Coordinates of C-alpha atoms in Angstrom, one line a residue:
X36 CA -31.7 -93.6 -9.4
X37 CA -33.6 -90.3 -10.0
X38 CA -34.5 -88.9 -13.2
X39 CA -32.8 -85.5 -15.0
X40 CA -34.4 -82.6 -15.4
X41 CA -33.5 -80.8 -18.5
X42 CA -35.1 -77.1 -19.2
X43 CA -34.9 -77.1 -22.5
X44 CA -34.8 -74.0 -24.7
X45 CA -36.4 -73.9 -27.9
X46 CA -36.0 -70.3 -29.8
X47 CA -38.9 -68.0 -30.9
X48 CA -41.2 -70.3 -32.7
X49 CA -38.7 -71.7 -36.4
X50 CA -38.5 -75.1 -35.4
X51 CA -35.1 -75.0 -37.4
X52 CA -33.8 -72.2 -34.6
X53 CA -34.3 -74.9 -32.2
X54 CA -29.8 -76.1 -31.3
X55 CA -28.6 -79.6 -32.1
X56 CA -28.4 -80.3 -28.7
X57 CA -31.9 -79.3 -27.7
X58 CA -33.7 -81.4 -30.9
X59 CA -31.2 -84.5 -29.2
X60 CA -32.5 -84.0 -25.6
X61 CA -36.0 -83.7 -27.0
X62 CA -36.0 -87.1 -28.6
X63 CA -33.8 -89.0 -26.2
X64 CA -36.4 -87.6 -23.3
X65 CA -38.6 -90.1 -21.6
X66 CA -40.9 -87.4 -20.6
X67 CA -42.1 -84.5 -22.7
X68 CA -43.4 -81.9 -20.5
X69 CA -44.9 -78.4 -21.7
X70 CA -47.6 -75.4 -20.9
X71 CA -50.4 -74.1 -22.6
X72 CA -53.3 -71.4 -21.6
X73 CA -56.8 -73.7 -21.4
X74 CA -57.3 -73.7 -25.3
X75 CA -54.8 -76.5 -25.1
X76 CA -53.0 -75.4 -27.9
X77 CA -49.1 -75.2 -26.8
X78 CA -46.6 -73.6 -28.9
X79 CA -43.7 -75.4 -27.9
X80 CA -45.2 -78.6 -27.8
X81 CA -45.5 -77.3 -31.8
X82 CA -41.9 -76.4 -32.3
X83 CA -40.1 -79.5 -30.7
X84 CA -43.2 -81.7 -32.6
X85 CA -40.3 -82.3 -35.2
X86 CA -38.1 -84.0 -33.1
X87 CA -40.2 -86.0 -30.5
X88 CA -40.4 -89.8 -30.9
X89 CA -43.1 -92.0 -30.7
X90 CA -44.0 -93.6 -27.5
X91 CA -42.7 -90.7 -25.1
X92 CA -44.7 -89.6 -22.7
X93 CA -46.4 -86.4 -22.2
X94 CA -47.3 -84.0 -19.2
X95 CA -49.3 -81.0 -20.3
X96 CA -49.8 -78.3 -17.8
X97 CA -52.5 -76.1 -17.9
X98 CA -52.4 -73.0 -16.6
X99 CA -55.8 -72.2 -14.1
X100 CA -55.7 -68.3 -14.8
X101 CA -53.9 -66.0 -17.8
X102 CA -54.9 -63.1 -16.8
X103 CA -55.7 -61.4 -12.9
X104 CA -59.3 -62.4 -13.1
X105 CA -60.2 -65.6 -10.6
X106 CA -62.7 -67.0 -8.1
X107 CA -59.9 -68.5 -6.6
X108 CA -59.8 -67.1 -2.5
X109 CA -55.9 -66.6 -2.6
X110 CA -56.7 -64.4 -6.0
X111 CA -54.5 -64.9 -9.5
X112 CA -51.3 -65.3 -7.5
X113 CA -52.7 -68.1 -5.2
X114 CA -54.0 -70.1 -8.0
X115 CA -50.8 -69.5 -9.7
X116 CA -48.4 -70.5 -7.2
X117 CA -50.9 -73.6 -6.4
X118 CA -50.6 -74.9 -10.0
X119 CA -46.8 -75.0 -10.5
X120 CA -46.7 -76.7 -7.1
X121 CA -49.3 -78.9 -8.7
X122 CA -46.9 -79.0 -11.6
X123 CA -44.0 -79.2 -9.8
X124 CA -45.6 -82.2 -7.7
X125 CA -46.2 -84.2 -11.3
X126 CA -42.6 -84.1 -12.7
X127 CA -41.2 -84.8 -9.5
X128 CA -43.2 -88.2 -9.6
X129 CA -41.1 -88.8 -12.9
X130 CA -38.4 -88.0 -12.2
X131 CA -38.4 -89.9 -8.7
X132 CA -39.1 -93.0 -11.0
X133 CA -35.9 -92.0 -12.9
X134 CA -37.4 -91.2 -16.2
X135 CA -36.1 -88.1 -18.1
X136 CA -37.8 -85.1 -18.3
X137 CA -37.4 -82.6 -20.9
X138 CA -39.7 -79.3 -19.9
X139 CA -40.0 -77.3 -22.7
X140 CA -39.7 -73.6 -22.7
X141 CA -40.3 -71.1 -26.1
X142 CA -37.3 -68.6 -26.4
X143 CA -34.9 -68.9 -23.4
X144 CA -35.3 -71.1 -20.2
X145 CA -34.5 -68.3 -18.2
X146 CA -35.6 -65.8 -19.7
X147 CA -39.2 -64.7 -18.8
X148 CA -40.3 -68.1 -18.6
X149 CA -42.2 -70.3 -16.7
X150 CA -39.3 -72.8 -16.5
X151 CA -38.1 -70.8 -13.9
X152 CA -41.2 -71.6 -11.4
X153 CA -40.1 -75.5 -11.4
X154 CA -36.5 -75.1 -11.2
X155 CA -36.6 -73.3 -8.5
X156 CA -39.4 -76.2 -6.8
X157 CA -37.4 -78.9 -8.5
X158 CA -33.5 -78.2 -9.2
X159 CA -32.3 -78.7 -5.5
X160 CA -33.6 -81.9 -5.5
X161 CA -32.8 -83.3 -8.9
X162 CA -30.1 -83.5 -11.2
X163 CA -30.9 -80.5 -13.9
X164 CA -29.7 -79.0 -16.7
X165 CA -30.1 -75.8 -19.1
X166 CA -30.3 -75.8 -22.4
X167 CA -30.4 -72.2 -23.8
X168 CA -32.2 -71.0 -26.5
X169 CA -32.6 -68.1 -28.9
X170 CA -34.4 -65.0 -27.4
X171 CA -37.3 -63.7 -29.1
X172 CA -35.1 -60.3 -28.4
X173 CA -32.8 -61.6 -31.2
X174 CA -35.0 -63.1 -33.1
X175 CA -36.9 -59.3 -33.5
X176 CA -33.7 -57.7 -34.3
X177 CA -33.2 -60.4 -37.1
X178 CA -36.5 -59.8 -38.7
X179 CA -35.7 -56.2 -38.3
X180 CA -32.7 -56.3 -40.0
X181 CA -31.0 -53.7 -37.3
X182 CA -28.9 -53.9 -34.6
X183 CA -29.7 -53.3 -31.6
X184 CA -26.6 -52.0 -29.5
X185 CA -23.4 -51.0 -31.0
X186 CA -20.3 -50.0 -29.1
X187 CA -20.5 -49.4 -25.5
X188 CA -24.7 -48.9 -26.3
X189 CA -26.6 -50.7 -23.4
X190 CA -29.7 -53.0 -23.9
X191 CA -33.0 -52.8 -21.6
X192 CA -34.7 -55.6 -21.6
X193 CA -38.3 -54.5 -20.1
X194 CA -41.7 -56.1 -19.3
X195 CA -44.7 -54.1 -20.8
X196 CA -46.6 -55.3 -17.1
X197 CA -44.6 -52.3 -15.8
X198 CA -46.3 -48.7 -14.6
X199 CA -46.7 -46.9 -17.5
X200 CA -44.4 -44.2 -15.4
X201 CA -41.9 -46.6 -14.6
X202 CA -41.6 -48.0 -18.5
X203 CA -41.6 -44.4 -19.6
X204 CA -38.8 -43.1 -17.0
X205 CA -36.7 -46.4 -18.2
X206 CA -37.3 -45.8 -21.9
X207 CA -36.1 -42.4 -21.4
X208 CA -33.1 -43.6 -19.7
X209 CA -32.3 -46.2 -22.2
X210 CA -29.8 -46.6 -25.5
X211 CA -31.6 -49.3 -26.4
X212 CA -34.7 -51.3 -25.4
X213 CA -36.8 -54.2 -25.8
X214 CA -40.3 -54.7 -24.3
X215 CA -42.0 -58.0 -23.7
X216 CA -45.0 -59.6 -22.3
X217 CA -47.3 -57.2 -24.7
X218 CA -51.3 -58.3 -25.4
X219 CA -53.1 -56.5 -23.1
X220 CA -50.6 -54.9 -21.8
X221 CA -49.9 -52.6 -25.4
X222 CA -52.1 -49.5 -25.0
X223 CA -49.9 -48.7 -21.6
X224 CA -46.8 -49.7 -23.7
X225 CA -47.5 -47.7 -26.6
X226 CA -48.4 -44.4 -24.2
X227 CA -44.8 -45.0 -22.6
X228 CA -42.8 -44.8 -25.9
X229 CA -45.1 -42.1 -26.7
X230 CA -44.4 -40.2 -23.1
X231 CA -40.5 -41.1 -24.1
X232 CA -40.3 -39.7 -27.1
X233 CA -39.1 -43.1 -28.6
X234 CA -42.5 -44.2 -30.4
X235 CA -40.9 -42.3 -34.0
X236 CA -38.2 -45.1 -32.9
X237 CA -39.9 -48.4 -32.3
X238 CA -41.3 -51.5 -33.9
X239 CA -43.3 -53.8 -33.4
X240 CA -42.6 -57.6 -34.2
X241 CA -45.3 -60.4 -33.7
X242 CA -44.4 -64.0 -33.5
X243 CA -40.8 -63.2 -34.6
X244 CA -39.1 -66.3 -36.6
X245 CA -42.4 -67.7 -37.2
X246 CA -44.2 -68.3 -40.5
X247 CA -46.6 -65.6 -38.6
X248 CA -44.0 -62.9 -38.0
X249 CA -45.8 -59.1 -38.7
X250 CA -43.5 -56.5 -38.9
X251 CA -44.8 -52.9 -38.0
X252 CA -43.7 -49.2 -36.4
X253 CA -45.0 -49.4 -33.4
X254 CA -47.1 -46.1 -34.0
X255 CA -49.4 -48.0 -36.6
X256 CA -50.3 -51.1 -34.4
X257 CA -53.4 -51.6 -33.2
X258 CA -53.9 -52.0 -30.0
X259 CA -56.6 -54.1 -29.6
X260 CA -55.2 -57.1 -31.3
X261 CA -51.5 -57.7 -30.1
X262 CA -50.7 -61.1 -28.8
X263 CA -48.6 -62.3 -26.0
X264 CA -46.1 -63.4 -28.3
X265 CA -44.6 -60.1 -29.5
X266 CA -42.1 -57.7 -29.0
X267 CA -41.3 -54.3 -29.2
X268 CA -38.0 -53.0 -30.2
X269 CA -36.5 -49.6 -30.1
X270 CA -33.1 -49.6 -31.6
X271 CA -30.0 -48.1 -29.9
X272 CA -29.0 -44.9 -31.8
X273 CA -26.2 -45.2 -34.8
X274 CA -22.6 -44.5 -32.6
X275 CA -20.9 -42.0 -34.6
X276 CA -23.4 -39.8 -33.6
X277 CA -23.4 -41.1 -29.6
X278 CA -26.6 -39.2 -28.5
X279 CA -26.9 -39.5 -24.9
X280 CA -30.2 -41.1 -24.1
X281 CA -31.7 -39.7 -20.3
X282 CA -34.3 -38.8 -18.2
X283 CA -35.8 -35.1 -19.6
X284 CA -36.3 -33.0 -16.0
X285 CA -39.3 -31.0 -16.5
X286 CA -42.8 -30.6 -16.7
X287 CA -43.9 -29.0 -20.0
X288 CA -40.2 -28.0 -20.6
X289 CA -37.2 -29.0 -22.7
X290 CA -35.3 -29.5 -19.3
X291 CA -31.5 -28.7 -18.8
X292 CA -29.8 -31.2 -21.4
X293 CA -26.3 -31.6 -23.0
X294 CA -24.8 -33.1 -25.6
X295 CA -22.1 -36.0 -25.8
X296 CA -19.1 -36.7 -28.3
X297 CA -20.6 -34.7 -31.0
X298 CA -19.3 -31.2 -32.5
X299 CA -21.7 -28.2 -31.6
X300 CA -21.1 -27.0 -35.1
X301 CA -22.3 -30.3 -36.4
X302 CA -24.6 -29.8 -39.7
X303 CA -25.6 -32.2 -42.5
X304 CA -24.4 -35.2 -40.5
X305 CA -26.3 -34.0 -37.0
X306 CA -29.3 -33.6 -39.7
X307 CA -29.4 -36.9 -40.9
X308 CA -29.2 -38.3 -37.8
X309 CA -31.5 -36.5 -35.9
X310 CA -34.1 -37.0 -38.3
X311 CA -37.0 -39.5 -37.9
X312 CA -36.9 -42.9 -39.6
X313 CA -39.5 -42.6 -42.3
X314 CA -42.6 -43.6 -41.2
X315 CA -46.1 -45.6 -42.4
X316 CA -48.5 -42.5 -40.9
X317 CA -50.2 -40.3 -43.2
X318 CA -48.4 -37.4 -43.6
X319 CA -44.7 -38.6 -42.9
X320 CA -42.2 -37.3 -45.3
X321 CA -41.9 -40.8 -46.3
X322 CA -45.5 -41.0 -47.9
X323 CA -45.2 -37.2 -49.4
X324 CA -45.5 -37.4 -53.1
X325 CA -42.1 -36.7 -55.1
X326 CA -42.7 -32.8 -56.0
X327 CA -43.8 -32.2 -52.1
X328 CA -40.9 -33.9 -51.6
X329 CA -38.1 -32.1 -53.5
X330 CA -40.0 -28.7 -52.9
X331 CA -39.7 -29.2 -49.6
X332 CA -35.7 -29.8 -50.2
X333 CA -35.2 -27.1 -52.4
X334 CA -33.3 -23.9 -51.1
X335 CA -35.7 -21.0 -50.7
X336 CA -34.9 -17.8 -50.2
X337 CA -36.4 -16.3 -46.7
X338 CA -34.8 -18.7 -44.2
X339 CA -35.5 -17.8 -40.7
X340 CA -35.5 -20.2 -37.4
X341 CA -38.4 -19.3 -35.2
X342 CA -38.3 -20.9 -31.3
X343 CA -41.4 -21.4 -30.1
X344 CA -43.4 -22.6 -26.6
X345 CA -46.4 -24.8 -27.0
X346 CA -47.3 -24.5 -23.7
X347 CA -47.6 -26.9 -20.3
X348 CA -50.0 -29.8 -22.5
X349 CA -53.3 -28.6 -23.3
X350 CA -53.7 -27.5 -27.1
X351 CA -55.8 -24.7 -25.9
X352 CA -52.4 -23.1 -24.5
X353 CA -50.3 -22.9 -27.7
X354 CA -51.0 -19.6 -29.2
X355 CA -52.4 -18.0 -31.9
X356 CA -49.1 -16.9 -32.9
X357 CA -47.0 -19.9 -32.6
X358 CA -50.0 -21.8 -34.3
X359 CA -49.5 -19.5 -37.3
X360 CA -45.7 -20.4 -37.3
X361 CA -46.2 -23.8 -37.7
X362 CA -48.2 -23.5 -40.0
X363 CA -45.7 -21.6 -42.3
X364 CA -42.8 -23.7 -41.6
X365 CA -40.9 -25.9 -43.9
X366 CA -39.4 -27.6 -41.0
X367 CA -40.2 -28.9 -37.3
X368 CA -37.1 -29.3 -35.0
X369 CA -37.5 -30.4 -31.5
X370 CA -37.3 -33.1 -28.8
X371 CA -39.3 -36.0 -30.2
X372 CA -42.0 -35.4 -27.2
X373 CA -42.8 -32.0 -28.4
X374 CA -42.4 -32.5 -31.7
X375 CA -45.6 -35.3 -31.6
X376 CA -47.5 -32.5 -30.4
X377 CA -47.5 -30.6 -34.3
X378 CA -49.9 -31.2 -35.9
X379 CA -48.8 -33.1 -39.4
X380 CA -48.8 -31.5 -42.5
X381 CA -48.3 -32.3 -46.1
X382 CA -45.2 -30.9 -47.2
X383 CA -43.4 -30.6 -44.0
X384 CA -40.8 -32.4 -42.9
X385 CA -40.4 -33.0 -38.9
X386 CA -36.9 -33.8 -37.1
X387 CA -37.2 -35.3 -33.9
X388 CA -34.4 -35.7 -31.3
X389 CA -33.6 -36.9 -28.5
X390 CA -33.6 -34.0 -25.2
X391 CA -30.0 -34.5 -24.4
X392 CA -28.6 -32.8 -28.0
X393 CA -29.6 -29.3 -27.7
X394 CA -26.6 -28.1 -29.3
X395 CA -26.7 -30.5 -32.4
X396 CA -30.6 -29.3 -32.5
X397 CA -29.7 -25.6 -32.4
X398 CA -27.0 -26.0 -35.5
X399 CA -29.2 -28.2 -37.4
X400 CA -32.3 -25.4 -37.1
X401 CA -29.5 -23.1 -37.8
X402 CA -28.3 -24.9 -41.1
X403 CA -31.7 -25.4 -42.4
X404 CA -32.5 -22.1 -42.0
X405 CA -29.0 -21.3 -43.7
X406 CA -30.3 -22.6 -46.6
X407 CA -33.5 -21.4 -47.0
X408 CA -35.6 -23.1 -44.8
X409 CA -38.3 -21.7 -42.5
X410 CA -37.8 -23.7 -39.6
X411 CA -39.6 -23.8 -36.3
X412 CA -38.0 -25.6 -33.1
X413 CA -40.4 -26.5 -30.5
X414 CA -40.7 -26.5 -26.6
X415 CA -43.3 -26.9 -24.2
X416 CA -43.9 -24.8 -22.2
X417 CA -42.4 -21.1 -23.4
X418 CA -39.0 -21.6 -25.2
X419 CA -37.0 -18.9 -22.5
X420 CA -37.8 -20.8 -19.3
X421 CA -35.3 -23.8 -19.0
X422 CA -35.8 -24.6 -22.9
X423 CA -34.6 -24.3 -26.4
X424 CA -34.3 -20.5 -26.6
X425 CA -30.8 -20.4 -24.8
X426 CA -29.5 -23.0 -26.4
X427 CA -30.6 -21.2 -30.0
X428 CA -29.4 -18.2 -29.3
X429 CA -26.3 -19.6 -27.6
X430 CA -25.7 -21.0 -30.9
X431 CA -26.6 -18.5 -33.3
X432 CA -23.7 -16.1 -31.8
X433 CA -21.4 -18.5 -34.1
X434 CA -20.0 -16.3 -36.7
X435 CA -21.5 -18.7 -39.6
X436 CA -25.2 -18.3 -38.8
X437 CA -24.3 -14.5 -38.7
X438 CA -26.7 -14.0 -41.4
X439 CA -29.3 -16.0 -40.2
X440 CA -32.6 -14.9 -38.5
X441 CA -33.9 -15.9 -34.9
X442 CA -37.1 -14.9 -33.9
X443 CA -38.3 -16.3 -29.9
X444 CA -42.0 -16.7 -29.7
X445 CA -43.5 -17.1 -25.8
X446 CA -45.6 -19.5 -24.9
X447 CA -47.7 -20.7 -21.1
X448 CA -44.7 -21.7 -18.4
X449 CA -45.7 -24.5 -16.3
X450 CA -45.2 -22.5 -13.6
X451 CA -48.1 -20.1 -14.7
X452 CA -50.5 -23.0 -15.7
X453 CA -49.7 -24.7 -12.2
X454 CA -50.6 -21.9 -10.8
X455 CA -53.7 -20.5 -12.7
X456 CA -55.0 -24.7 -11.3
X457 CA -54.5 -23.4 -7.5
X458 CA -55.4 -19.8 -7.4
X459 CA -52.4 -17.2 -7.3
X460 CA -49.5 -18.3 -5.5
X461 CA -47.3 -16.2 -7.8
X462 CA -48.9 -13.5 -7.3
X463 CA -46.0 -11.3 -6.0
X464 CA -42.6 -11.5 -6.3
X465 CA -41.3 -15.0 -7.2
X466 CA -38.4 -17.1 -8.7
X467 CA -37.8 -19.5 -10.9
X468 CA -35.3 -22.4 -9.9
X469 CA -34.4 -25.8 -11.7
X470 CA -33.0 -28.7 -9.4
X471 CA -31.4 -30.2 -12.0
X472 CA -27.4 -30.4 -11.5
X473 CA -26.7 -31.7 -15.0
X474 CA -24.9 -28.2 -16.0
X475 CA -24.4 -26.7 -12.5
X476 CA -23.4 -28.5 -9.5
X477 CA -25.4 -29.0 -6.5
X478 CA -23.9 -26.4 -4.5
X479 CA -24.7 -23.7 -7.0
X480 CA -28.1 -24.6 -6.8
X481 CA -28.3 -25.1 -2.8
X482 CA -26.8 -21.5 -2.8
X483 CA -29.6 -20.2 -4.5
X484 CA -32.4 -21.8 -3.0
X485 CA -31.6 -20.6 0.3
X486 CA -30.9 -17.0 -1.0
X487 CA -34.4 -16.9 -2.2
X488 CA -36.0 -18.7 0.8
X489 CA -34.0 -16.0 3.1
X490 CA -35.5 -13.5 0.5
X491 CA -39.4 -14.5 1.5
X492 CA -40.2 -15.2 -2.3
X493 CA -42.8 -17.9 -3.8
X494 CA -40.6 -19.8 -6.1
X495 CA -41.7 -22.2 -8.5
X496 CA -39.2 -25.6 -8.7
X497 CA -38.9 -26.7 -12.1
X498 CA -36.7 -30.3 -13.0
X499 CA -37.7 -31.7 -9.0
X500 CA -36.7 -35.2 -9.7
X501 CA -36.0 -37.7 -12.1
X502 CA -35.2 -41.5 -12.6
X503 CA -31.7 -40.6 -11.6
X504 CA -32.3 -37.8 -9.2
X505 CA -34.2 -38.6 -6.4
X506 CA -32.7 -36.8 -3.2
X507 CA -32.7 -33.7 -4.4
X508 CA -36.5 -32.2 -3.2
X509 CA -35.4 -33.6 0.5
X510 CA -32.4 -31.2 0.3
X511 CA -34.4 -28.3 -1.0
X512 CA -37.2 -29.1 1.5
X513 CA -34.5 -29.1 4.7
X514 CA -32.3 -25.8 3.2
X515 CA -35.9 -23.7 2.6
X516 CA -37.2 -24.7 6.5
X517 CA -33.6 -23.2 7.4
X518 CA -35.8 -20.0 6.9
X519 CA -39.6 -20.7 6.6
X520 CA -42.4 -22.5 8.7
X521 CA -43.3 -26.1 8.1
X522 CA -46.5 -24.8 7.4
X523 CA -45.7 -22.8 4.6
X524 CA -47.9 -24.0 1.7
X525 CA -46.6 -25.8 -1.3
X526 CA -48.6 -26.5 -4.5
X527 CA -47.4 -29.9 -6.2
X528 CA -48.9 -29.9 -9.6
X529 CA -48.3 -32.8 -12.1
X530 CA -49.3 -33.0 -15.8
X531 CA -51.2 -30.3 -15.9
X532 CA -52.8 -30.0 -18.9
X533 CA -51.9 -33.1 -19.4
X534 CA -54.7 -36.7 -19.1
X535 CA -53.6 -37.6 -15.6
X536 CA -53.4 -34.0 -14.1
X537 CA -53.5 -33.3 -10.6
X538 CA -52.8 -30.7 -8.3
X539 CA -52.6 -30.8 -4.7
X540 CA -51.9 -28.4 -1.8
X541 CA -49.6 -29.8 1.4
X542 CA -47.4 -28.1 3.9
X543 CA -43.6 -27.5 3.6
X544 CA -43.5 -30.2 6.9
X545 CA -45.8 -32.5 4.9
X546 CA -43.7 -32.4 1.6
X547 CA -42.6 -36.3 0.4
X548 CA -40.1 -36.4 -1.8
X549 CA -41.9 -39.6 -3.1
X550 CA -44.7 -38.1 -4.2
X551 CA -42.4 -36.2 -7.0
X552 CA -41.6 -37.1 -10.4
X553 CA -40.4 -36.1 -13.6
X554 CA -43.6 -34.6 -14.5
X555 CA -44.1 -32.5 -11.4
X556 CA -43.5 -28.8 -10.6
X557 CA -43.6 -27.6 -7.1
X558 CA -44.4 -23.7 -6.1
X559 CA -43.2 -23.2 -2.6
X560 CA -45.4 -20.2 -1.0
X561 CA -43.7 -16.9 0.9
X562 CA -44.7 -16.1 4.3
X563 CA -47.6 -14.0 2.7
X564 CA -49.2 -17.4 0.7
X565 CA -52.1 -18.1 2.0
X566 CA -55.0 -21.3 1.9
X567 CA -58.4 -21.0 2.4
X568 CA -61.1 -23.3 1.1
X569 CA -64.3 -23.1 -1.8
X570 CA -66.5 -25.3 -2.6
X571 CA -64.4 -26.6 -5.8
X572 CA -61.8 -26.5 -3.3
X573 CA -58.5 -25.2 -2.0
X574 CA -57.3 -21.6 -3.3
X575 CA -54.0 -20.4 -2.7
X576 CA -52.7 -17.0 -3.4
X577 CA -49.6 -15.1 -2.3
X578 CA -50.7 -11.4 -1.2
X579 CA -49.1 -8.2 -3.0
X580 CA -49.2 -6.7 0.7
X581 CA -46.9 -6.8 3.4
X582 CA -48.0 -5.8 6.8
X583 CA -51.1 -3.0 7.2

């Protein structure tokens, strides 16, 4: 009679996390079975120590590779999938004999872990059985002292192996999230929570239920000495407030946003809850001394609220005058992204938000500014192209901020710096259309892209896709050759100004969708655009003549 195979769950590393059931199995086993990396040291083998027996026997399985460096010919994945055959091959001996095997698994058995490789080589022909354990997900949240989801608030469990893109676009998208599989790995995850605006919002938790569990914000780790065995948390947002977390859907931009379940004339409570969670960086309100502090608090006469554009990325485009109101204000409002772009100073305090609360922003600004505050709210790009200008102003026409000054400051549009990369292709007449369908349907948009293709303009396309919205630059492409050659040119510039900017030059006919993100804006050329090439290659301008 054949042998069981039990996966056997084990929690994040306190031995006295491991269940009743799992500590029985472990010492009624005839087999102990667990991994380690070549060092030999295995940390599950270390949690279940307490409740093995003597005389049991032991399979240790060494993994050939942890990382994606190997001579092997088949590369890391052909060495790995010949070890847990290998692996596979040396419990199925024992359990063929009909000796027990416990295979021991840190956290969850099916949860990230390499249990999974020999039940699925093992459980069809054995008798098996899970035994779950405590996640290191909850084990973080304990040691945190937070919850992690409340209400209807949905969890993302996420692997830090991801695309930086990909983990940034989910973060985005997320109430609230968890990121494993860190060591290496935390430099990419750290530049995703920053590109989300969620890196005010996260912690760090190493070796969670251990008795060498760290505790940090995620902002103040450093990156060169994270282990495997750690976890970042960003907490779901408190629910009275019900913050919708999304996708933002422009480059450089505050994007098209709206607000969810929250009043637009929300004040003191919108305040406190779109303010940071004190943080351990220099600078922070939380490490202000107490007469900076109260100072800061105090009503002072002189309140204004002053929008302002930062520009596409680059510092060099914020200007002089928007530097100088920064430097005056009391008070930072913005969408956490643009926000990290300030420069800190003593003495100021900094609200960060998430991009779908535009209106709660705009009243909060207001409020502060109600009360004495100078207060500057922040956008990329300039404030009056897709961004927090509108929604400000929108605002401010509420007969309680009657009193209150708004000043707009301009800043570099995407559009312009996009273009200034490529040439001129806005150099004549030339529109400015978002994709986005958040606050207008689709057919409002369709309606006026094909009135300013039919109109021969360059137009720039801000908001062209986003985690959710994929389909819609196919559309646009197929409604603007409805009136223009497939070899019209189009300029698809990403991040520009940004680390990782590009900008390239295709045809309308050439155009994939695929090719374009959230961070992307597209200028679609007139019959009159025209591409010729230099040395430092392409130029592109659209001509101010027409005919001879």
């Amino acid at each position: 009679m054949s042998g069981k195979l039990w996966g056997v769950g084990l929690g994040p590393g306190d031995p006295e996390l491991v269940t009743v059931k799992a500590a029985r199995i472990i010492g009624a086993a005839d087999v102990i079975a667990f991994h380690s990396a070549k060092h030999g040291r295995s940390i599950s083998r270390a949690i279940a120590a307490p409740y093995m027996r003597a005389g049991q026997l032991e399979e240790h399985l060494v993994y050939p590779v942890t990382t994606e460096t190997t001579d092997h010919p088949g590369g890391y994945q052909g060495a790995i999938d010949e070890f847990y055959e290998s692996a596979a091959a040396r419990l199925a001996e024992h359990l063929t004999a009909g000796r027990s095997v416990a295979l021991l698994a840190a956290g969850d058995p099916f949860f990230y872990s390499s249990f999974q490789h020999m039940h699925r080589r093992l459980a069809d022909r054995f008798d098996s059985e899970i035994i779950p354990g405590v996640t290191s997900v909850s084990a973080a949240s304990a040691a945190l002292g937070t919850p992690l989801v409340e209400g209807e608030q949905v969890l993302s469990v996420l692997p830090g192996t991801m695309p930086v893109e990909e983990l940034t676009e989910r973060l985005r998208s997320a109430d609230a999230a968890a990121i494993m599989k860190l060591g290496r790995t935390y430099p990419n995850v750290r530049q995703a929570l920053s590109d989300s605006g969620r890196l005010d919002d996260a912690y760090y938790v190493e070796r969670a239920s251990s008795t060498r569990q760290r505790v940090l914000r995620a902002a103040d780790v450093d990156e060169a000495s994270v282990p495997y065995f750690a976890i970042t948390i960003v907490p779901g947002p408190k629910p009275e407030t019900r913050i919708a977390l999304t996708t933002p859907d422009s480059v450089g931009q505050e994007g098209e946003a709206t607000a969810v379940g929250t009043s637009a004339n929300a004040d003191s409570t919108v305040a406190q809850h779109l303010s940071p969670i004190p943080s351990e960086s220099a600078g922070r309100t939380a490490d202000l001394p107490p007469n900076a502090e109260s100072a800061v608090g105090q009503r002072i006469s002189g309140g204004e609220v002053v929008v302002v554009g930062l520009g596409p990325g680059a510092a060099e485009w914020t200007t002089p005058e928007v530097s100088q109101a920064l430097a005056e204000a009391t008070d930072i409002v913005g969408y956490a992204t643009y926000v990290n772009r300030v420069p800190e100073r003593a003495g100021q305090r900094r609200h960060s938000s998430d991009n779908k609360v535009e209106s709660e922003r705009a009243a909060m600004a207001l409020d502060l500014a109600k009360n004495g505050h100078k207060v500057v709210v922040v956008s990329g790009g300039d404030p009056g192209v897709f961004a927090m200008a509108a929604a400000v102003v929108e605002e401010s026409a509420d007969p309680q901020w009657r009193d209150v000054p708004v000043r707009v400051l301009p800043g570099v549009t995407a559009a312009s710096a996009v273009a200034s990369r490529i040439g001129a292709p806005l150099g004549h007449d030339f529109a400015m259309i978002s994709l986005s369908d958040r606050l207008k349907p689709w057919e409002v948009v369709a309606g006026r892209i094909a009135a300013v293709a039919a109109a021969d303009m360059a137009f720039a396309v801000y908001n062209p896709a986003s985690s959710q919205r994929k389909w819609q630059v196919e559309a646009m492409r197929e409604l603007v050759l409805e009136h223009r050659k497939p070899a019209t040119p189009v300029v698809i510039g990403r991040d520009v100004g940004g680390p990782t900017e590009t900008v390239r030059v295709v045809t309308l006919g050439e155009l994939d969708p695929d090719e374009v993100d959230m961070r992307t804006l597209l200028i679609i050329g007139a019959s009159t655009t025209t591409v010729f090439d230099t040395a430092a290659g392409p130029r592109v301008f659209t001509s101010r003549r027409y005919g001879d």
